XYZ file of C-alpha atoms in Angstrom:
158
model
C -0.296 0.423 -0.019
C 1.200 2.958 -0.964
C 2.025 5.932 2.108
C 0.968 9.145 1.626
C 2.139 12.515 4.079
C -0.251 13.102 7.183
C -0.746 16.784 5.459
C -2.066 14.589 2.587
C -4.297 12.329 4.403
C -7.769 15.369 3.781
C -7.522 14.341 0.329
C -6.851 10.955 0.146
C -8.505 8.179 -1.326
C -8.613 4.393 -1.314
C -8.709 2.205 -4.055
C -9.537 -1.089 -5.175
C -6.983 -2.214 -7.914
C -7.206 -4.943 -9.805
C -5.945 -6.995 -13.015
C -6.999 -7.055 -16.777
C -5.010 -8.817 -18.534
C -1.376 -7.186 -18.521
C -3.245 -3.601 -17.116
C -4.175 -2.698 -14.190
C -7.311 -0.724 -12.757
C -8.873 0.679 -9.925
C -12.503 1.886 -8.786
C -12.844 3.796 -5.783
C -13.002 1.267 -2.401
C -16.785 3.679 -1.197
C -18.600 1.614 -4.360
C -17.038 -1.703 -3.900
C -19.459 -3.587 -1.164
C -17.859 -7.071 -2.009
C -15.505 -9.394 -3.070
C -16.306 -12.843 -4.260
C -15.153 -15.349 -6.393
C -16.292 -16.336 -9.827
C -19.789 -17.684 -9.674
C -21.421 -19.540 -13.006
C -24.170 -16.196 -14.562
C -27.727 -16.944 -15.801
C -27.066 -15.440 -19.216
C -29.907 -13.049 -20.160
C -31.540 -13.283 -23.871
C -30.489 -10.072 -26.074
C -27.908 -8.749 -23.245
C -24.428 -7.067 -24.382
C -21.815 -9.275 -25.335
C -20.465 -7.784 -22.390
C -22.790 -8.636 -19.361
C -22.223 -12.133 -18.572
C -26.228 -13.041 -17.088
C -27.043 -12.605 -13.680
C -26.015 -13.931 -10.348
C -28.040 -14.366 -7.198
C -26.419 -12.395 -4.342
C -27.743 -13.745 -0.657
C -31.746 -13.016 -2.215
C -30.814 -9.809 -4.665
C -30.150 -10.811 -8.798
C -27.334 -9.079 -10.108
C -25.949 -8.304 -13.072
C -22.144 -9.265 -13.871
C -20.586 -7.136 -16.448
C -17.402 -8.678 -17.443
C -15.435 -5.091 -17.299
C -12.616 -6.471 -19.893
C -14.851 -6.456 -23.075
C -16.686 -3.646 -21.597
C -13.358 -1.865 -22.291
C -12.749 -3.100 -25.867
C -10.469 -5.553 -24.772
C -11.142 -9.631 -25.458
C -13.265 -11.242 -23.588
C -12.579 -12.762 -20.769
C -13.427 -17.181 -20.531
C -14.071 -16.832 -16.739
C -12.581 -19.664 -14.399
C -12.109 -20.474 -10.622
C -9.271 -17.974 -10.388
C -11.408 -14.925 -11.558
C -12.986 -12.497 -9.257
C -16.299 -10.372 -9.348
C -16.341 -6.942 -7.489
C -19.751 -6.029 -6.403
C -19.835 -1.972 -6.840
C -23.005 0.618 -5.667
C -23.368 3.011 -8.330
C -26.382 5.080 -7.194
C -28.449 2.624 -6.965
C -27.295 0.397 -9.064
C -25.492 -2.594 -7.835
C -23.221 -4.287 -10.455
C -20.751 -7.179 -10.561
C -17.750 -7.081 -12.644
C -15.877 -9.493 -13.985
C -12.040 -8.974 -12.998
C -8.558 -11.651 -13.797
C -8.004 -10.875 -9.714
C -7.946 -8.092 -7.225
C -4.392 -6.542 -6.729
C -3.805 -4.049 -4.157
C -5.798 -1.445 -1.551
C -3.869 2.035 -2.937
C -3.748 5.251 -0.683
C -3.633 8.069 -3.035
C -4.173 11.427 -3.170
C -6.043 13.066 -5.443
C -2.994 15.259 -6.809
C -1.442 11.963 -7.912
C -4.726 11.563 -10.094
C -3.073 12.899 -13.771
C -6.570 13.491 -16.307
C -6.570 10.856 -19.266
C -4.498 12.002 -21.771
C -5.862 13.757 -25.361
C -4.554 11.355 -27.316
C -7.188 8.775 -25.521
C -10.071 8.035 -27.550
C -13.304 10.159 -26.974
C -14.491 6.433 -25.287
C -11.208 5.850 -23.245
C -12.090 9.315 -21.873
C -15.675 8.696 -20.937
C -15.025 4.955 -19.369
C -11.262 6.513 -17.341
C -11.361 9.183 -14.923
C -7.481 9.492 -15.182
C -4.621 7.625 -14.714
C -2.164 6.985 -11.417
C 2.017 6.451 -11.743
C 3.284 4.571 -8.985
C 5.866 2.867 -8.111
C 6.895 1.733 -11.794
C 3.104 1.177 -12.784
C 0.214 2.957 -14.581
C -3.107 2.127 -13.291
C -5.897 3.325 -14.744
C -9.204 4.796 -11.983
C -12.399 3.739 -14.015
C -15.422 5.946 -14.194
C -17.506 3.099 -13.077
C -21.011 5.694 -13.594
C -19.889 5.734 -17.503
C -18.942 1.778 -17.260
C -22.794 1.259 -16.695
C -23.901 3.727 -18.988
C -26.033 1.571 -22.220
C -23.320 2.306 -24.670
C -25.324 5.034 -27.019
C -25.205 6.860 -23.103
C -21.379 6.571 -23.053
C -20.891 7.626 -26.510
C -23.106 10.580 -26.347
C -24.823 8.969 -28.710
C -29.454 9.257 -28.223
C -30.446 6.184 -27.985
């Protein structure tokens, strides 16, 4: 875990870091409700390609999104090594399928750099910024954008 100076503690936030392939991403720990091992999903008819299906979590039916596929990477082939991060954005609870959770990071807001302008517009919609630390580049996911439908994420009418 990254240590920060005491005076920076007021602006610090904790993030959950995880892997998708060879890349690292993170989300705000305040949006994470649970981290679970892979559970087979029940597919939904006509769901988007990145929606793996739904699971039953303590009586609540939750959609599970293949985050790699949602971000434009090769879809995951889930196995016992994969993890579902249960997140809450507003009133919506959703599972994010990732390869593995790797770390809990404590960072101050000044260490989050904006997504470079050379990235695609969609990349900037899905990313809040990039954190460069300890020789690693970690992209901060904008969860609310990940949960939007494809047209809204691209700024297109439905």
